[in-house]
C-alpha cells in the first residue's frame, strides 16, 4: 500500500531564512509525488510535482523539491521564506505500477509559520 | 477561468436530513474525486469517478453516495448525515485518460464546511 509521512506537524522559520518541509513516502513501485498548499479558507493549490527526470523540481512561488529515491523522500524547500508562505502544506503520492486506478494519497499536512 | 466550484460553501444541518453538495468543473476533465479533510488526518478520498457513469469507492465511502451523469458534475450525496460526517469536503478534478491520469495534477474546489448536529 502507498503512504506518505510528514513528520512535522508545525515548522516555524524566520522571514528571509531558508525553509524545508519534510516528506517521506512508501510505494511498491515508483512514485508520482506532489506538493499542495492550503491557505486559510481556501482549497488546495498545486505547487509542484515529480514524474520523472531531473530529481530537482521547481514549482510555483519559488518553491522547489528534491526527489531522493534512496531515502524515499521529497522535501519541499525555499531559499528565502516570506510571511505570505505561512500555510498548510500537503505532500501526496501515487504509485505508478499499481494496477487499476489508484487514489492520490495525502500526508497529514505540515503547518508552516513564517515569522517576521 | 478554469475552475472547480462547490456549493454550498458552508452548511449546518441535523442528523438524518438528506443533503447534496454539488461539484462542477469547466475544464472537460474526465477524473473527479471527493475528499474529506479532518484535523490530523489529512485528506482522505471518499469516492472517485474516471468518467461519466463510472464511479468507485475511495478509502472512506461509508455514508456517502455519488453520481456522474454529466462530465462536468459530480455531486456528493449524504442520504442520512450523522455527526461523524462533520468535516471539510473538497472536490477535485484532473484530466484523466490512460491509467487514470496518474501523473495529472488535481485541481481542487474551495471546499464545503459541513456541520451535522
Tab-separated table of N, CA and C in Angstrom, chain A residues 49-111:
chain	number	residue	atom	x	y	z
A	49	UNK	N	5.297	18.964	-8.891
A	49	UNK	CA	5.216	17.508	-8.902
A	49	UNK	C	6.473	16.907	-9.518
A	50	UNK	N	6.759	15.687	-9.087
A	50	UNK	CA	7.826	14.890	-9.680
A	50	UNK	C	7.190	13.719	-10.412
A	51	UNK	N	7.540	13.621	-11.705
A	51	UNK	CA	7.051	12.493	-12.503
A	51	UNK	C	8.225	11.607	-12.903
A	52	UNK	N	9.192	12.232	-13.523
A	52	UNK	CA	10.379	11.520	-13.954
A	52	UNK	C	11.431	12.553	-14.322
A	53	UNK	N	12.655	12.100	-14.543
A	53	UNK	CA	13.685	13.031	-14.999
A	53	UNK	C	14.468	13.644	-13.861
A	54	UNK	N	14.755	14.925	-13.980
A	54	UNK	CA	15.589	15.641	-13.016
A	54	UNK	C	15.009	15.516	-11.608
A	55	UNK	N	15.869	15.159	-10.671
A	55	UNK	CA	15.398	14.972	-9.297
A	55	UNK	C	15.010	16.278	-8.620
A	56	UNK	N	15.507	17.389	-9.088
A	56	UNK	CA	15.161	18.691	-8.512
A	56	UNK	C	14.039	19.301	-9.342
A	57	UNK	N	12.922	19.518	-8.676
A	57	UNK	CA	11.738	20.029	-9.355
A	57	UNK	C	11.467	21.452	-8.869
A	58	UNK	N	11.257	22.347	-9.794
A	58	UNK	CA	10.927	23.733	-9.423
A	58	UNK	C	9.445	23.972	-9.661
A	59	UNK	N	8.854	24.730	-8.730
A	59	UNK	CA	7.426	24.951	-8.825
A	59	UNK	C	7.046	26.409	-8.645
A	60	UNK	N	5.797	26.590	-8.217
A	60	UNK	CA	5.245	27.929	-8.071
A	60	UNK	C	5.828	28.641	-6.853
A	61	UNK	N	5.795	29.979	-6.885
A	61	UNK	CA	6.132	30.847	-5.754
A	61	UNK	C	7.552	30.634	-5.239
A	62	UNK	N	8.450	30.147	-6.064
A	62	UNK	CA	9.844	29.980	-5.675
A	62	UNK	C	10.141	28.699	-4.930
A	63	UNK	N	9.166	27.817	-4.816
A	63	UNK	CA	9.383	26.544	-4.137
A	63	UNK	C	10.060	25.534	-5.059
A	64	UNK	N	10.777	24.621	-4.443
A	64	UNK	CA	11.377	23.507	-5.154
A	64	UNK	C	11.387	22.291	-4.250
A	65	UNK	N	11.539	21.123	-4.838
A	65	UNK	CA	11.583	19.886	-4.063
A	65	UNK	C	12.558	18.939	-4.722
A	66	UNK	N	13.205	18.140	-3.895
A	66	UNK	CA	14.184	17.197	-4.414
A	66	UNK	C	13.731	15.777	-4.164
A	67	UNK	N	13.636	15.012	-5.230
A	67	UNK	CA	13.285	13.605	-5.140
A	67	UNK	C	14.534	12.809	-4.812
A	68	UNK	N	14.498	12.047	-3.734
A	68	UNK	CA	15.622	11.219	-3.325
A	68	UNK	C	15.128	9.782	-3.195
A	69	UNK	N	15.415	8.972	-4.196
A	69	UNK	CA	14.869	7.616	-4.234
A	69	UNK	C	15.446	6.746	-3.118
A	70	UNK	N	16.731	6.888	-2.837
A	70	UNK	CA	17.352	6.036	-1.820
A	70	UNK	C	16.803	6.323	-0.430
A	71	UNK	N	16.446	7.570	-0.174
A	71	UNK	CA	15.880	7.939	1.127
A	71	UNK	C	14.356	8.011	1.078
A	72	UNK	N	13.763	7.702	-0.039
A	72	UNK	CA	12.300	7.785	-0.269
A	72	UNK	C	11.757	9.099	0.292
A	73	UNK	N	12.395	10.186	-0.114
A	73	UNK	CA	11.970	11.488	0.388
A	73	UNK	C	11.685	12.452	-0.751
A	74	UNK	N	10.913	13.476	-0.440
A	74	UNK	CA	10.555	14.510	-1.409
A	74	UNK	C	10.321	15.799	-0.614
A	75	UNK	N	11.394	16.329	-0.052
A	75	UNK	CA	11.286	17.501	0.826
A	75	UNK	C	11.059	18.776	0.016
A	76	UNK	N	10.204	19.618	0.538
A	76	UNK	CA	9.899	20.907	-0.087
A	76	UNK	C	10.832	21.967	0.485
A	77	UNK	N	11.366	22.827	-0.397
A	77	UNK	CA	12.323	23.824	0.061
A	77	UNK	C	12.075	25.160	-0.603
A	78	UNK	N	12.549	26.193	0.089
A	78	UNK	CA	12.539	27.537	-0.484
A	78	UNK	C	13.725	28.288	0.106
A	79	UNK	N	14.511	28.964	-0.708
A	79	UNK	CA	15.740	29.598	-0.210
A	79	UNK	C	15.494	30.725	0.786
A	80	UNK	N	14.388	31.455	0.621
A	80	UNK	CA	14.139	32.612	1.475
A	80	UNK	C	12.642	32.701	1.749
A	81	UNK	N	12.258	32.445	2.986
A	81	UNK	CA	10.838	32.378	3.331
A	81	UNK	C	10.214	33.769	3.425
A	82	UNK	N	8.940	33.820	3.040
A	82	UNK	CA	8.142	35.039	3.170
A	82	UNK	C	7.008	34.807	4.167
A	83	UNK	N	6.574	35.874	4.817
A	83	UNK	CA	5.445	35.752	5.739
A	83	UNK	C	4.227	35.173	5.000
A	84	UNK	N	4.077	35.540	3.741
A	84	UNK	CA	2.934	35.074	2.950
A	84	UNK	C	3.005	33.584	2.619
A	85	UNK	N	4.132	32.936	2.913
A	85	UNK	CA	4.239	31.486	2.723
A	85	UNK	C	3.567	30.710	3.854
A	86	UNK	N	3.180	31.391	4.904
A	86	UNK	CA	2.529	30.726	6.038
A	86	UNK	C	1.239	30.065	5.570
A	87	UNK	N	1.151	28.759	5.746
A	87	UNK	CA	0.013	27.990	5.229
A	87	UNK	C	0.176	26.537	5.665
A	88	UNK	N	-0.747	25.718	5.226
A	88	UNK	CA	-0.708	24.278	5.479
A	88	UNK	C	-0.246	23.582	4.198
A	89	UNK	N	0.780	22.753	4.318
A	89	UNK	CA	1.382	22.111	3.155
A	89	UNK	C	1.154	20.608	3.192
A	90	UNK	N	0.752	20.081	2.037
A	90	UNK	CA	0.474	18.658	1.925
A	90	UNK	C	1.356	18.025	0.858
A	91	UNK	N	1.945	16.903	1.224
A	91	UNK	CA	2.652	16.049	0.287
A	91	UNK	C	1.703	14.914	-0.116
A	92	UNK	N	1.786	14.467	-1.370
A	92	UNK	CA	0.905	13.394	-1.836
A	92	UNK	C	1.662	12.491	-2.793
A	93	UNK	N	1.240	11.231	-2.850
A	93	UNK	CA	1.918	10.247	-3.687
A	93	UNK	C	0.925	9.375	-4.424
A	94	UNK	N	1.344	8.935	-5.589
A	94	UNK	CA	0.614	7.922	-6.335
A	94	UNK	C	1.628	6.900	-6.821
A	95	UNK	N	1.285	5.630	-6.732
A	95	UNK	CA	2.164	4.560	-7.190
A	95	UNK	C	1.968	4.370	-8.695
A	96	UNK	N	3.054	4.409	-9.441
A	96	UNK	CA	2.963	4.260	-10.888
A	96	UNK	C	2.478	2.878	-11.285
A	97	UNK	N	2.886	1.856	-10.553
A	97	UNK	CA	2.760	0.499	-11.057
A	97	UNK	C	1.554	-0.271	-10.547
A	98	UNK	N	0.793	0.283	-9.640
A	98	UNK	CA	-0.367	-0.445	-9.140
A	98	UNK	C	-1.425	-0.506	-10.226
A	99	UNK	N	-1.975	-1.687	-10.448
A	99	UNK	CA	-2.970	-1.870	-11.498
A	99	UNK	C	-4.262	-1.150	-11.162
A	100	UNK	N	-4.944	-0.692	-12.189
A	100	UNK	CA	-6.205	-0.004	-11.970
A	100	UNK	C	-5.995	1.411	-11.472
A	101	UNK	N	-7.072	2.003	-11.048
A	101	UNK	CA	-6.982	3.372	-10.565
A	101	UNK	C	-6.449	3.400	-9.143
A	102	UNK	N	-5.556	4.300	-8.869
A	102	UNK	CA	-5.060	4.451	-7.509
A	102	UNK	C	-5.319	5.870	-7.056
A	103	UNK	N	-5.758	6.037	-5.837
A	103	UNK	CA	-6.030	7.393	-5.362
A	103	UNK	C	-4.737	8.141	-5.081
A	104	UNK	N	-4.848	9.436	-5.047
A	104	UNK	CA	-3.761	10.279	-4.592
A	104	UNK	C	-3.788	10.231	-3.067
A	105	UNK	N	-2.726	9.738	-2.460
A	105	UNK	CA	-2.674	9.584	-1.009
A	105	UNK	C	-1.927	10.769	-0.415
A	106	UNK	N	-2.567	11.439	0.529
A	106	UNK	CA	-2.011	12.653	1.126
A	106	UNK	C	-1.397	12.373	2.486
A	107	UNK	N	-0.384	13.153	2.811
A	107	UNK	CA	0.107	13.197	4.179
A	107	UNK	C	-0.849	13.987	5.052
A	108	UNK	N	-0.530	14.074	6.339
A	108	UNK	CA	-1.431	14.732	7.289
A	108	UNK	C	-1.283	16.245	7.274
A	109	UNK	N	-0.275	16.719	6.580
A	109	UNK	CA	-0.086	18.155	6.465
A	109	UNK	C	0.917	18.697	7.465
A	110	UNK	N	1.618	19.745	7.063
A	110	UNK	CA	2.565	20.463	7.927
A	110	UNK	C	2.209	21.935	7.883
A	111	UNK	N	2.004	22.490	9.064
A	111	UNK	CA	1.676	23.918	9.126
A	111	UNK	C	2.976	24.714	9.195
